[in-house]
Amino acid sequence: MPSLISQQWQERTSGFFSSSGTKLREAGQTAGSFVGEVAKDAKVNVADVAERVGSLFKSRWAILQQPATRHAVQEHLITAAATTGTLVRKGITETKEKVSVGKTKVEEAAKKTAQKSKTILTDIERWQKGVASSDVFGVAIEITVQRQESSRPIPLVLIKCADYLILTGLNSPNLFKAEGDKKLIQQLVSAYNQDPSASIPEGVNPVDVAALMKYYLASLPTPLTTFELYNEIKDARSSIHRMRKSLQKLSNANYNTLEFITALLLRVSQKSLLNKMDSHSLAMEMAPVIMWREDNRPDSYREYWRRPSRSPKKSNDFETATPWDLLSDEGEGPDVSSSIPLDDIVQVDFGVVEVVQCLIEHHNAIFTDAAETLLELTAMARSDLLIFVSTLLLFLPLLTVADAELVKSEKFPVVVSTWPFLGAVRAAWRAVDSGCSAVEAVVEGCSACEELRCDGTVGPGGSPDENGETMIDALVMDGVTMEVGAVAAMRYIKDGIRAAHLVMKYSQHTLLAGEGASAFAISMGLPGPMNLSSPESVKKWSDWKENQCQPNFRKNVVPANDCGPYKPNNGAVNVSGDKRTESCEMGAIEYRPPLVGPHNHDTISMAVIDKMGHIAVGTSTNGATYKIPGRVGDGPIVGSSAYADDEVGGCGATGDGDTMMRFLPCYQVVESMRQGMKPGEAAKDAISRIARRYPDFVGAVVAVDKNGSHAGACHGWMFQYSVQNPDMDDVQVFTVLP
């Protein structure tokens, strides 16, 4: 086959070379004797130029037939074609003012010469890539794998790059996002086209290596997922079982390469706190080069493995222009025969992004033979030891993760919230069901509760403190990254959960409090400052003042039954009613039963598992009614009001935050589930730990594991929590007895 193709190309090229001279002669003759005189005056005879063109091309074709490398051959052809354009254009330029009739036809002949030269270069390049060269960029993956004769059906260039990243660069910011050094990447492309087994030179920026991998995938004639399986794989993104079956239809080379790439991306995402590239960010960058439709190729990346054509801007640029520049038609639009795509706009298909994110996050569950892949590597020759080590490092962390349960995809998404806050749960459900992440859905759900002022104790206009002012505590936690954003005792800002989310997104802090939290939220775009009081909160505070500020959260102070000002009571306190005293060296400690109940304190604590199986939690509250100004409850305390871990599940709490925050009940719940307890057992265990120390405390927790199973436990009151999942037509409320 190569010899036949070579013969065809030789005949086609020779014909073109011969016709080039003929056409130029005809152009010169048509121009008339006047054109001949002009050419003589300019010391450039157009017919002679044409003969030189034909002779030069024929001599270059002889070089092409020699067993030289592709790059050397191309340079000869480029120089020849460039010389053609230069000579003809110079002749035209020098006689510009004298030529009136012959000029047009000579220019047309020159343009056709340049255009046909580019077409031949493109066709020869394609023939070489598909049949006769050692290139890896732009070549079908099956051909590359077959040429390298490796026991692993993965292109060596990807293995070399992955090895380099694992050993030196997983912590580098913006891996697979930054474009990298274009000139360096083009040099690496050239190096791998000459030697597919070449190693990455020491000192290369990991960002450039990651970009090289990305551009290799973009150079493939067909995507890793193939055109035929595009719709099937995209439709399977919500089911691990369906995704696994669809991918098994790929060829060995495509399947193994896709497995290898997504395993590397998983390793990168596990370092997201350092490299700023979580699974979603990686999917956004890599989806267009892993999976695309035939009419939406990632052509914008082709400049890295095929040099772009550029035209000299002015006539005097001929002396300094490169041969590639001279091949372009000056003053013309895009040449439709060029193989270099001109449309660099890549439309983002978010369905494809979800596919790649699923492949990253559920890698071990989808590629069930990931462990077997390692065992096969042990049979590799000693010369492949470095490849074995790099691949082992790539897959090793995956071996410690149990396969995801197939039931997971059928039960997700899930929204769980404390109390019958139906509007909040519906808002979170709408968000997560439409494809939002767990974090985004939690923010939407808690924000809805703030707007609705759930139970009068969430959001603006809720519970007043001793001064009659409403403040907000809120928290959001991402179970994937373990990042937390929280605000405490925040004034003048009505959007508590959104402020907490901003802390998580735009600061390296976990918790901001008071005036600082308000200033930060406003600087990040939230509306404010504003008065958070409402007519209801003002009346509630006024009635409390008229009742001599009773009840309140003061203890061991005088006056005991008035609005203050207060000072410490260092003397003995007589036993009266439900009060008692305990003697000690410092005097007496007054005990008061908890003042927190269903009607003077409440918190929305919500957990969401999104379609990808990721979990996030969030809380929002005004805190206890009539609290001492500056008081911070458990609402913004991670591990107390809420906690999430993607590997286990999540938890939300409500109740006497001053007591509960001493035990971190939600952290305890998640850790108990990690040790094997079911959600109900873990919830009861956490509540009982508090009740043993504080028999009068009131509180509750709701637990949800990574599979969507949920349960609650409470003490001192009856507790209700709300749930919505795909099996439910609407929110359902579950009741838990103490």
XYZ file of C-alpha atoms in Angstrom:
738
model
C 0.000 0.000 0.000
C 2.708 2.586 0.769
C 4.371 2.038 -2.619
C 1.078 2.472 -4.475
C 0.272 5.663 -2.606
C 3.805 6.929 -3.194
C 3.426 6.333 -6.934
C 0.093 8.147 -7.002
C 1.530 11.108 -5.158
C 4.562 11.202 -7.452
C 2.384 11.282 -10.556
C 0.111 13.929 -9.089
C 2.967 16.127 -7.950
C 4.962 15.788 -11.165
C 1.877 16.772 -13.142
C 1.443 19.825 -11.019
C 5.083 20.813 -11.373
C 4.877 20.571 -15.155
C 1.620 22.477 -15.350
C 3.016 25.253 -13.161
C 5.545 26.280 -15.779
C 3.023 25.992 -18.604
C 0.484 28.207 -16.880
C 3.029 30.836 -16.094
C 4.244 30.856 -19.714
C 0.682 31.332 -20.892
C 0.286 34.198 -18.490
C 3.410 35.850 -19.833
C 2.331 35.418 -23.459
C -1.138 36.775 -22.811
C 0.307 39.826 -21.210
C 1.641 40.805 -24.648
C 4.859 42.223 -25.856
C 4.504 45.168 -23.513
C 4.754 42.853 -20.553
C 7.853 41.275 -22.095
C 9.512 44.656 -22.398
C 8.630 45.458 -18.826
C 10.089 42.185 -17.638
C 13.280 42.866 -19.587
C 13.574 46.339 -18.050
C 13.184 44.816 -14.609
C 15.819 42.163 -15.465
C 13.293 39.491 -14.636
C 11.761 37.534 -17.491
C 8.442 36.002 -16.483
C 8.962 32.962 -18.703
C 12.401 32.413 -17.201
C 10.872 32.690 -13.770
C 8.336 30.034 -14.680
C 11.054 27.690 -15.937
C 13.037 28.219 -12.773
C 9.915 27.468 -10.737
C 9.321 24.169 -12.507
C 12.976 23.200 -12.327
C 13.203 24.108 -8.651
C 10.115 22.097 -7.733
C 11.336 19.073 -9.694
C 14.673 19.169 -7.939
C 12.892 19.411 -4.581
C 10.744 16.425 -5.451
C 13.899 14.396 -6.019
C 14.884 15.242 -2.475
C 11.459 14.162 -1.271
C 12.014 10.706 -2.750
C 15.161 10.223 -0.707
C 14.832 8.417 2.662
C 14.939 11.632 4.691
C 12.883 12.496 7.716
C 9.466 14.075 7.342
C 10.590 17.360 8.768
C 13.526 17.720 6.391
C 11.322 16.862 3.427
C 8.760 19.432 4.425
C 11.377 22.130 4.823
C 12.558 21.534 1.247
C 9.028 21.767 -0.067
C 8.276 24.824 2.012
C 11.364 26.602 0.747
C 10.493 25.748 -2.836
C 6.938 26.953 -2.515
C 8.048 30.070 -0.692
C 10.597 30.827 -3.388
C 7.856 30.569 -5.990
C 5.753 33.166 -4.252
C 8.756 35.402 -3.603
C 10.042 35.434 -7.180
C 6.669 36.000 -8.748
C 5.656 38.654 -6.241
C 8.999 40.457 -6.602
C 8.561 40.533 -10.361
C 5.089 41.940 -9.961
C 6.161 44.485 -7.339
C 9.031 45.875 -9.423
C 6.797 46.349 -12.475
C 3.673 47.378 -10.643
C 3.311 50.818 -12.238
C 3.978 49.577 -15.811
C 1.914 46.416 -15.981
C -1.769 46.965 -16.728
C -2.957 43.920 -18.642
C -0.606 41.073 -17.742
C -0.404 41.812 -14.017
C -3.709 40.250 -13.086
C -3.086 36.909 -14.752
C 0.441 36.617 -13.391
C -0.906 37.232 -9.861
C -3.577 34.606 -10.367
C -0.963 32.090 -11.473
C 1.147 32.875 -8.428
C -1.812 32.453 -6.095
C -2.764 29.134 -7.628
C 0.832 28.005 -7.236
C 0.827 28.848 -3.539
C -2.568 27.271 -2.964
C -1.637 24.040 -4.729
C 1.648 23.946 -2.848
C -0.214 24.089 0.467
C -2.644 21.417 -0.663
C 0.188 19.086 -1.645
C 1.986 19.699 1.627
C -1.175 18.886 3.545
C -1.886 15.723 1.558
C 1.696 14.501 1.828
C 1.645 15.193 5.538
C -1.559 13.217 5.963
C -0.198 10.328 3.926
C 2.966 10.287 5.972
C 1.063 10.418 9.251
C -1.357 7.686 8.329
C 1.057 5.261 6.687
C 4.723 5.934 6.647
C 5.852 8.083 9.599
C 6.606 7.545 13.266
C 4.477 10.482 14.374
C 2.245 10.147 17.410
C 0.423 13.485 17.301
C -2.511 13.455 14.906
C -2.311 9.691 14.398
C -5.023 7.194 15.324
C -4.372 5.745 18.745
C -4.557 2.160 17.451
C -1.704 2.861 15.009
C 0.422 4.473 17.715
C -0.088 1.572 20.108
C 0.657 -0.974 17.381
C 3.901 0.741 16.420
C 5.302 0.903 19.933
C 4.798 -2.845 20.471
C 4.254 -2.407 24.178
C 2.407 -4.760 26.497
C 0.334 -1.775 27.613
C -2.091 -0.461 24.964
C -1.497 3.151 26.019
C 0.550 5.683 24.016
C 4.004 6.019 25.527
C 3.836 9.797 25.354
C 0.969 9.756 27.869
C 2.782 7.338 30.168
C 5.947 9.443 30.095
C 4.005 12.601 30.870
C 2.008 10.971 33.683
C 5.212 9.637 35.205
C 6.710 13.132 35.163
C 3.638 14.709 36.763
C 3.306 12.103 39.497
C 6.945 12.423 40.488
C 7.269 16.198 40.258
C 4.137 18.148 39.588
C 0.773 17.136 41.072
C 0.831 20.149 43.383
C 1.390 22.646 40.561
C -1.477 25.159 40.266
C -3.780 25.042 37.240
C -2.695 21.681 35.876
C -4.522 20.968 32.595
C -5.975 24.488 32.670
C -3.022 26.733 31.855
C -2.040 26.834 28.170
C 1.640 26.419 28.879
C 4.630 27.660 26.890
C 3.545 27.274 23.251
C 7.063 27.243 21.838
C 8.224 24.618 24.329
C 5.163 22.464 23.725
C 5.749 22.569 19.970
C 9.329 21.455 20.599
C 8.090 18.561 22.726
C 5.594 17.607 20.033
C 8.411 17.545 17.478
C 10.592 15.479 19.802
C 7.909 12.847 20.350
C 7.099 12.718 16.648
C 10.732 11.779 16.018
C 11.078 9.478 19.041
C 7.825 8.268 20.638
C 9.747 6.796 23.579
C 11.562 10.016 24.461
C 11.629 11.174 28.074
C 10.560 14.569 29.377
C 13.680 16.708 29.929
C 14.412 17.636 33.516
C 13.214 21.032 34.655
C 10.201 21.254 32.354
C 7.276 23.003 34.040
C 4.604 20.416 34.978
C 1.980 22.776 33.556
C 3.597 22.355 30.123
C 3.627 18.569 30.486
C -0.047 18.545 31.415
C -0.787 20.763 28.420
C 1.152 18.360 26.188
C -1.091 15.489 27.305
C -4.171 17.600 26.678
C -3.056 18.547 23.183
C -2.159 14.960 22.342
C -5.726 13.900 23.095
C -7.029 16.800 21.012
C -4.848 15.706 18.085
C -6.467 12.278 17.795
C -8.493 11.858 14.585
C -11.349 10.475 16.701
C -12.016 11.001 20.424
C -11.227 8.387 23.045
C -14.948 7.770 23.496
C -15.495 7.507 19.677
C -18.185 9.207 17.639
C -20.386 6.109 17.624
C -20.714 5.940 21.419
C -21.064 9.693 22.002
C -24.789 9.725 22.778
C -24.796 6.402 24.625
C -21.983 7.422 26.983
C -23.476 10.855 27.531
C -26.875 9.360 28.414
C -25.224 6.932 30.866
C -23.630 9.646 33.018
C -26.162 9.275 35.844
C -25.666 5.513 36.203
C -22.386 3.859 37.068
C -23.656 0.511 35.831
C -24.705 1.878 32.440
C -21.494 3.854 32.124
C -19.428 0.741 32.768
C -21.307 -1.250 30.119
C -21.022 1.532 27.548
C -17.278 1.975 27.997
C -16.691 -1.744 27.612
C -17.690 -1.346 23.962
C -14.541 0.692 23.303
C -11.457 -0.847 21.745
C -8.684 -1.971 24.085
C -6.512 1.017 23.205
C -9.280 3.552 23.755
C -10.558 1.896 26.931
C -7.159 1.549 28.566
C -6.084 5.045 27.609
C -9.321 6.519 28.960
C -8.836 4.558 32.175
C -5.250 5.794 32.448
C -6.099 9.453 31.815
C -9.017 9.580 34.257
C -6.937 7.848 36.927
C -4.333 10.578 36.570
C -7.019 13.248 36.745
C -8.304 11.660 39.941
C -4.817 11.925 41.424
C -4.694 15.584 40.415
C -8.113 16.274 41.965
C -6.967 14.746 45.254
C -4.427 17.581 45.445
C -6.979 20.276 44.624
C -6.255 22.272 47.769
C -2.796 22.884 46.338
C -3.277 22.797 42.577
C -6.739 24.459 42.586
C -8.091 21.821 40.194
C -10.942 19.760 41.607
C -12.803 17.139 39.605
C -15.257 19.653 38.154
C -12.519 22.052 37.072
C -10.588 19.201 35.472
C -13.696 17.955 33.708
C -14.367 21.432 32.314
C -10.872 21.533 30.818
C -10.534 17.931 29.657
C -14.034 17.069 28.443
C -13.638 18.857 25.078
C -10.512 16.814 24.237
C -11.776 13.458 25.541
C -15.288 13.440 24.122
C -16.605 15.421 21.178
C -19.034 15.177 18.288
C -17.767 14.999 14.735
C -19.081 18.505 14.075
C -17.434 19.963 17.178
C -13.800 18.918 16.993
C -11.303 20.593 19.365
C -9.577 22.234 16.413
C -8.399 25.255 18.364
C -5.492 23.202 19.721
C -4.018 22.234 16.329
C -1.463 25.028 16.372
C 0.624 22.874 18.689
C 1.251 20.062 16.241
C 0.754 21.893 12.931
C 2.339 25.286 12.423
C -0.194 28.026 11.600
C -0.022 29.954 8.311
C 0.473 33.669 8.599
C 0.724 36.226 5.814
C 3.241 39.077 5.782
C 1.374 42.269 6.440
C 3.336 44.483 4.048
C 5.115 44.035 0.737
C 8.458 44.833 2.287
C 8.042 41.911 4.696
C 9.279 39.505 2.008
C 12.877 39.804 3.148
C 12.096 38.855 6.769
C 9.077 36.583 6.361
C 9.455 32.880 7.039
C 8.720 30.311 4.317
C 5.449 29.485 6.095
C 4.453 33.150 5.973
C 5.147 33.365 2.248
C 2.869 30.433 1.539
C -0.188 32.419 2.643
C -2.151 34.485 0.147
C -1.707 38.141 0.952
C -4.886 40.061 1.385
C -7.148 37.033 1.044
C -9.510 35.356 3.411
C -9.125 31.822 4.767
C -8.053 29.196 2.267
C -10.644 26.447 2.304
C -8.055 23.909 1.233
C -5.931 24.514 4.289
C -5.885 21.800 6.928
C -5.468 24.359 9.700
C -8.873 25.034 11.291
C -9.840 28.648 11.580
C -12.729 28.386 14.035
C -11.214 28.353 17.498
C -14.512 28.551 19.369
C -15.243 25.391 21.371
C -18.793 25.099 22.631
C -18.987 23.668 26.143
C -21.275 20.647 26.385
C -22.075 20.380 30.078
C -23.436 16.877 29.608
C -19.983 15.821 28.437
C -18.436 17.646 31.389
C -20.625 15.567 33.702
C -19.440 12.403 31.944
C -15.764 13.202 32.495
C -16.412 14.309 36.077
C -18.170 10.998 36.681
C -15.217 9.074 35.198
C -12.843 10.923 37.522
C -14.827 10.708 40.727
C -16.119 7.136 40.301
C -13.071 5.800 38.534
C -12.615 2.613 40.507
C -16.307 1.760 40.367
C -16.500 2.230 36.603
C -13.173 0.713 35.574
C -13.563 -2.441 37.630
C -10.363 -3.953 36.293
C -8.175 -1.159 37.653
C -6.566 -3.527 40.147
C -6.066 -6.195 37.480
C -4.263 -3.643 35.362
C -1.531 -3.471 37.976
C -1.106 -7.213 38.087
C -0.634 -7.346 34.333
C 2.193 -4.837 34.594
C 4.346 -7.209 36.622
C 5.059 -9.175 33.462
C 6.711 -6.209 31.777
C 10.370 -6.325 30.797
C 13.039 -4.628 32.886
C 13.346 -1.932 30.249
C 9.757 -0.937 30.998
C 10.335 -0.661 34.744
C 9.934 3.111 34.811
C 6.577 2.840 33.070
C 5.502 0.201 35.561
C 6.478 2.371 38.515
C 4.653 5.409 37.172
C 1.506 3.439 36.469
C 1.686 1.802 39.885
C 1.907 5.220 41.511
C -1.059 6.323 39.452
C -3.398 3.513 40.427
C -2.181 2.730 43.958
C -4.534 5.092 45.837
C -7.477 3.654 43.940
C -6.881 0.177 45.342
C -7.835 1.308 48.840
C -11.272 2.567 47.796
C -14.142 0.086 47.747
C -16.238 -0.133 44.596
C -19.235 2.186 44.664
C -22.533 0.450 45.166
C -24.647 0.301 42.031
C -27.650 1.383 44.048
C -25.987 4.772 44.514
C -26.850 6.182 41.121
C -30.479 5.043 41.449
C -31.047 6.832 44.780
C -29.422 10.144 44.026
C -29.844 13.038 44.424
C -30.945 13.263 48.073
C -31.859 16.268 50.207
C -32.189 15.961 53.998
C -33.019 18.833 56.353
C -33.800 19.344 60.015
C -37.449 20.156 60.747
C -40.389 20.332 58.276
C -38.831 23.153 56.267
C -40.569 22.074 53.066
C -39.859 25.207 51.041
C -36.150 24.961 51.749
C -35.967 21.279 50.806
C -37.871 21.916 47.579
C -35.513 24.732 46.646
C -32.471 22.523 47.246
C -34.112 19.686 45.299
C -34.810 21.896 42.294
C -31.190 22.975 42.254
C -29.608 19.540 42.608
C -32.096 17.852 40.283
C -31.219 20.360 37.569
C -27.544 19.415 37.807
C -26.163 21.760 40.463
C -23.461 20.503 42.789
C -24.206 19.493 46.359
C -22.636 22.703 47.666
C -24.703 24.879 45.347
C -27.901 23.033 46.287
C -27.210 23.446 50.008
C -26.722 27.172 49.497
C -29.991 27.433 47.558
C -31.921 25.428 50.161
C -30.661 27.309 53.199
C -31.059 30.615 51.387
C -34.722 29.798 50.745
C -35.145 29.129 54.459
C -33.585 32.503 55.257
C -35.987 34.251 52.886
C -38.957 32.373 54.351
C -37.701 33.082 57.885
C -38.253 29.458 58.877
C -39.829 29.224 62.342
C -38.944 32.882 62.892
C -35.398 31.942 63.832
C -33.632 31.704 60.462
C -32.745 34.685 58.305
C -33.348 38.421 58.717
C -36.037 39.507 61.170
C -35.603 36.475 63.376
C -34.529 35.982 66.971
C -33.319 39.202 68.674
C -30.501 39.323 71.199
C -30.539 41.233 74.513
C -30.169 44.487 72.576
C -33.001 43.656 70.205
C -30.655 43.105 67.269
C -30.754 40.121 64.907
C -27.467 38.506 63.904
C -26.805 35.519 61.686
C -24.616 32.422 61.989
C -24.098 30.152 58.965
C -21.838 27.410 57.651
C -21.283 25.430 54.454
C -18.993 22.418 54.076
C -17.900 20.520 50.967
C -17.531 16.803 51.667
C -15.232 16.360 48.654
C -12.541 18.899 49.518
C -13.378 19.214 53.242
C -13.390 22.989 52.748
C -15.553 25.017 55.131
C -16.826 28.581 55.039
C -18.618 30.090 58.035
C -19.780 33.397 59.462
C -20.672 34.109 63.083
C -22.509 36.976 64.814
C -22.740 38.670 61.432
C -24.631 41.972 61.409
C -26.242 43.952 58.593
C -26.161 41.094 56.023
C -29.316 39.097 55.360
C -27.749 36.310 53.248
C -26.012 34.201 55.870
C -25.429 31.003 53.876
C -24.248 32.912 50.813
C -21.808 34.862 52.967
C -20.464 31.583 54.354
C -20.097 30.265 50.807
C -18.125 33.374 49.846
C -15.768 32.791 52.771
C -15.142 29.276 51.468
C -14.656 30.382 47.861
C -12.680 33.583 48.249
C -10.616 33.229 51.402
C -8.287 30.743 53.014
C -10.098 31.182 56.321
C -12.758 28.916 57.751
C -14.685 31.336 59.975
C -15.218 35.111 59.948
C -17.131 36.851 62.727
C -18.835 40.112 63.625
C -18.152 43.321 61.741
C -15.346 41.663 59.798
C -17.686 39.046 58.393
C -20.133 41.767 57.333
C -17.431 43.837 55.635
C -16.096 40.800 53.781
C -19.553 39.795 52.539
C -20.263 43.302 51.254
C -16.875 43.483 49.550
C -17.669 40.211 47.749
C -20.922 41.607 46.395
C -23.690 40.824 48.863
C -26.179 43.628 49.539
C -25.710 45.600 52.726
C -25.505 47.064 55.234
C -29.143 46.733 56.207
C -31.277 46.482 59.329
C -32.047 42.820 60.039
C -34.859 43.529 62.495
C -38.505 42.985 61.655
C -41.749 44.146 63.321
C -42.072 40.672 64.836
C -38.556 40.637 66.274
C -38.967 44.165 67.654
C -42.243 43.257 69.401
C -40.736 40.052 70.758
C -37.844 42.002 72.232
C -40.167 44.703 73.612
C -42.319 42.132 75.394
C -39.224 40.539 76.844
C -38.000 43.856 78.197
C -41.348 44.471 79.826
C -40.995 41.089 81.537
C -37.819 42.303 83.268
C -35.622 40.598 80.652
C -36.751 37.153 81.743
C -35.761 34.508 80.883
C -32.176 35.200 79.923
C -28.871 33.386 79.585
C -27.136 35.032 82.523
C -25.994 33.021 85.527
C -24.172 33.821 88.745
C -24.883 37.510 88.323
C -26.837 40.199 90.113
C -29.480 41.396 89.700
C -30.886 37.979 88.937
C -34.407 39.144 87.996
C -33.832 42.418 86.215
C -32.347 43.848 83.016
C -29.046 44.806 84.548
C -26.494 46.167 84.376
C -25.075 42.885 85.658
C -22.114 42.086 87.800
C -20.711 38.829 89.164
C -22.351 37.361 92.242
C -19.541 36.099 94.431
C -21.739 35.311 97.397
C -23.968 32.377 98.215
C -27.253 32.041 96.433
C -30.241 30.724 98.366
C -32.058 27.723 97.019
C -35.374 28.880 95.597
C -37.823 27.148 93.316
C -36.011 25.271 90.583
C -32.696 26.912 91.450
C -29.987 25.255 93.469
C -26.518 26.142 94.677
C -23.319 24.185 94.853
C -20.658 25.376 97.282
C -17.099 25.771 96.181
C -14.095 27.798 97.174
C -15.042 30.650 94.820
C -18.614 30.906 96.097
C -21.737 29.413 94.549
C -22.528 28.264 91.000
C -26.072 28.914 89.957
C -27.780 26.331 87.787
C -30.626 27.090 85.408
C -32.407 24.649 83.142
C -31.758 25.171 79.402
C -33.770 27.945 77.808
C -33.591 26.512 74.318
C -36.764 24.990 72.935
C -38.675 24.550 69.679
C -40.123 28.057 69.834
C -37.201 30.240 70.854
C -34.359 28.716 68.880
C -34.052 26.825 65.653
C -31.508 25.989 63.008
C -31.830 24.684 59.496
C -29.149 22.097 59.012
C -29.215 20.539 55.555
C -27.317 17.759 53.791
C -27.411 17.214 50.024
C -26.020 14.391 47.908
C -25.871 15.409 44.251
C -26.176 13.302 41.117
C -22.476 12.519 41.185
C -22.731 11.133 44.722
C -20.977 14.101 46.361
C -22.199 15.368 49.705
C -22.266 18.835 51.234
C -23.867 20.286 54.348
C -24.923 23.733 55.465
C -26.571 25.579 58.351
C -28.176 28.943 59.009
C -29.637 30.393 62.196
C -30.207 33.562 64.238
C -29.121 31.680 67.322
C -30.896 31.592 70.653
C -33.540 34.238 71.302
C -32.431 36.910 73.836
C -28.842 35.648 73.718
C -26.052 37.757 75.146
C -24.707 40.024 72.373
C -21.682 38.446 70.739
C -22.795 34.912 71.499
C -21.832 32.315 68.871
C -23.648 29.012 68.985
C -22.916 25.760 67.247
C -24.371 26.934 63.900
C -21.030 28.031 62.385
C -18.954 25.411 64.230
C -17.877 22.647 61.875
C -18.426 19.206 63.390
C -21.093 20.464 65.745
C -23.999 21.785 63.664
C -22.959 19.901 60.532
C -20.223 17.744 59.055
C -19.657 15.934 55.751
C -17.166 13.508 54.294
C -17.643 12.157 50.776
C -16.225 8.789 51.808
C -18.794 8.308 54.581
C -21.792 10.658 54.653
C -23.051 13.723 56.477
C -24.884 14.990 59.528
C -26.948 17.981 60.634
C -27.823 19.058 64.186
C -30.221 21.392 65.956
C -30.933 22.230 69.570
C -29.005 23.616 72.528
C -25.931 24.690 70.617
C -24.037 25.889 73.683
C -24.123 22.350 75.033
C -23.898 20.418 71.778
C -20.820 22.242 70.509
C -18.867 20.815 73.420
C -19.319 17.321 71.981
C -19.102 17.913 68.202
C -22.008 15.492 67.655
C -22.016 15.627 63.857
C -18.339 14.826 63.650
C -19.026 11.945 66.024
C -21.878 10.706 63.820
C -19.757 10.657 60.668
C -16.847 8.960 62.404
C -19.195 6.325 63.851
C -20.541 5.616 60.352
C -16.950 5.362 59.156
C -16.434 2.616 61.719
C -19.415 0.701 60.382
C -22.424 2.010 62.302
C -25.654 2.584 60.410
C -27.044 6.154 60.363
C -29.637 5.453 63.086
C -27.098 3.815 65.392
C -24.571 6.616 64.873
C -27.190 9.306 65.562
C -28.391 7.676 68.786
C -24.835 7.144 70.003
C -23.944 10.826 69.510
C -27.071 12.082 71.306
C -26.669 9.641 74.201
C -23.108 10.845 74.816
C -24.466 14.349 75.474
C -27.500 13.214 77.466
C -25.351 11.240 79.906
C -23.580 14.456 80.910
C -26.508 16.885 80.507
C -29.796 15.089 81.214
C -31.801 18.295 80.697
C -30.355 19.181 77.329
C -32.568 19.309 74.218
C -31.250 18.544 70.757
C -31.335 16.305 67.737
C -29.207 15.077 64.865
C -30.046 13.655 61.458
C -27.561 11.389 59.701
C -27.275 10.336 56.040
C -24.693 7.889 54.719
C -22.997 7.979 51.318
C -25.662 5.655 49.878
C -28.518 7.972 50.828
C -29.818 6.067 53.859
C -30.972 8.430 56.609
C -32.102 8.413 60.241
C -32.469 10.780 63.198
C -32.171 10.787 66.978
C -33.212 13.310 69.629
C -33.353 14.051 73.343
C -35.694 16.314 75.342
C -38.199 16.937 72.540
C -39.884 15.335 69.563
C -37.870 15.884 66.402
C -38.865 15.958 62.739
C -36.712 16.041 59.628
C -37.492 16.311 55.908
C -36.265 14.253 52.953
C -36.631 14.220 49.187
C -35.109 11.685 46.816
C -35.962 10.244 43.357
C -38.434 7.772 44.876
C -40.590 10.591 46.296
C -43.060 12.810 44.467
C -42.544 15.542 47.058
C -40.857 16.185 50.391
C -41.590 13.661 53.120
C -41.384 14.431 56.835
C -40.077 11.853 59.289
C -40.832 11.990 63.034
C -38.357 10.882 65.681
C -39.402 10.359 69.304
C -37.000 11.023 72.218
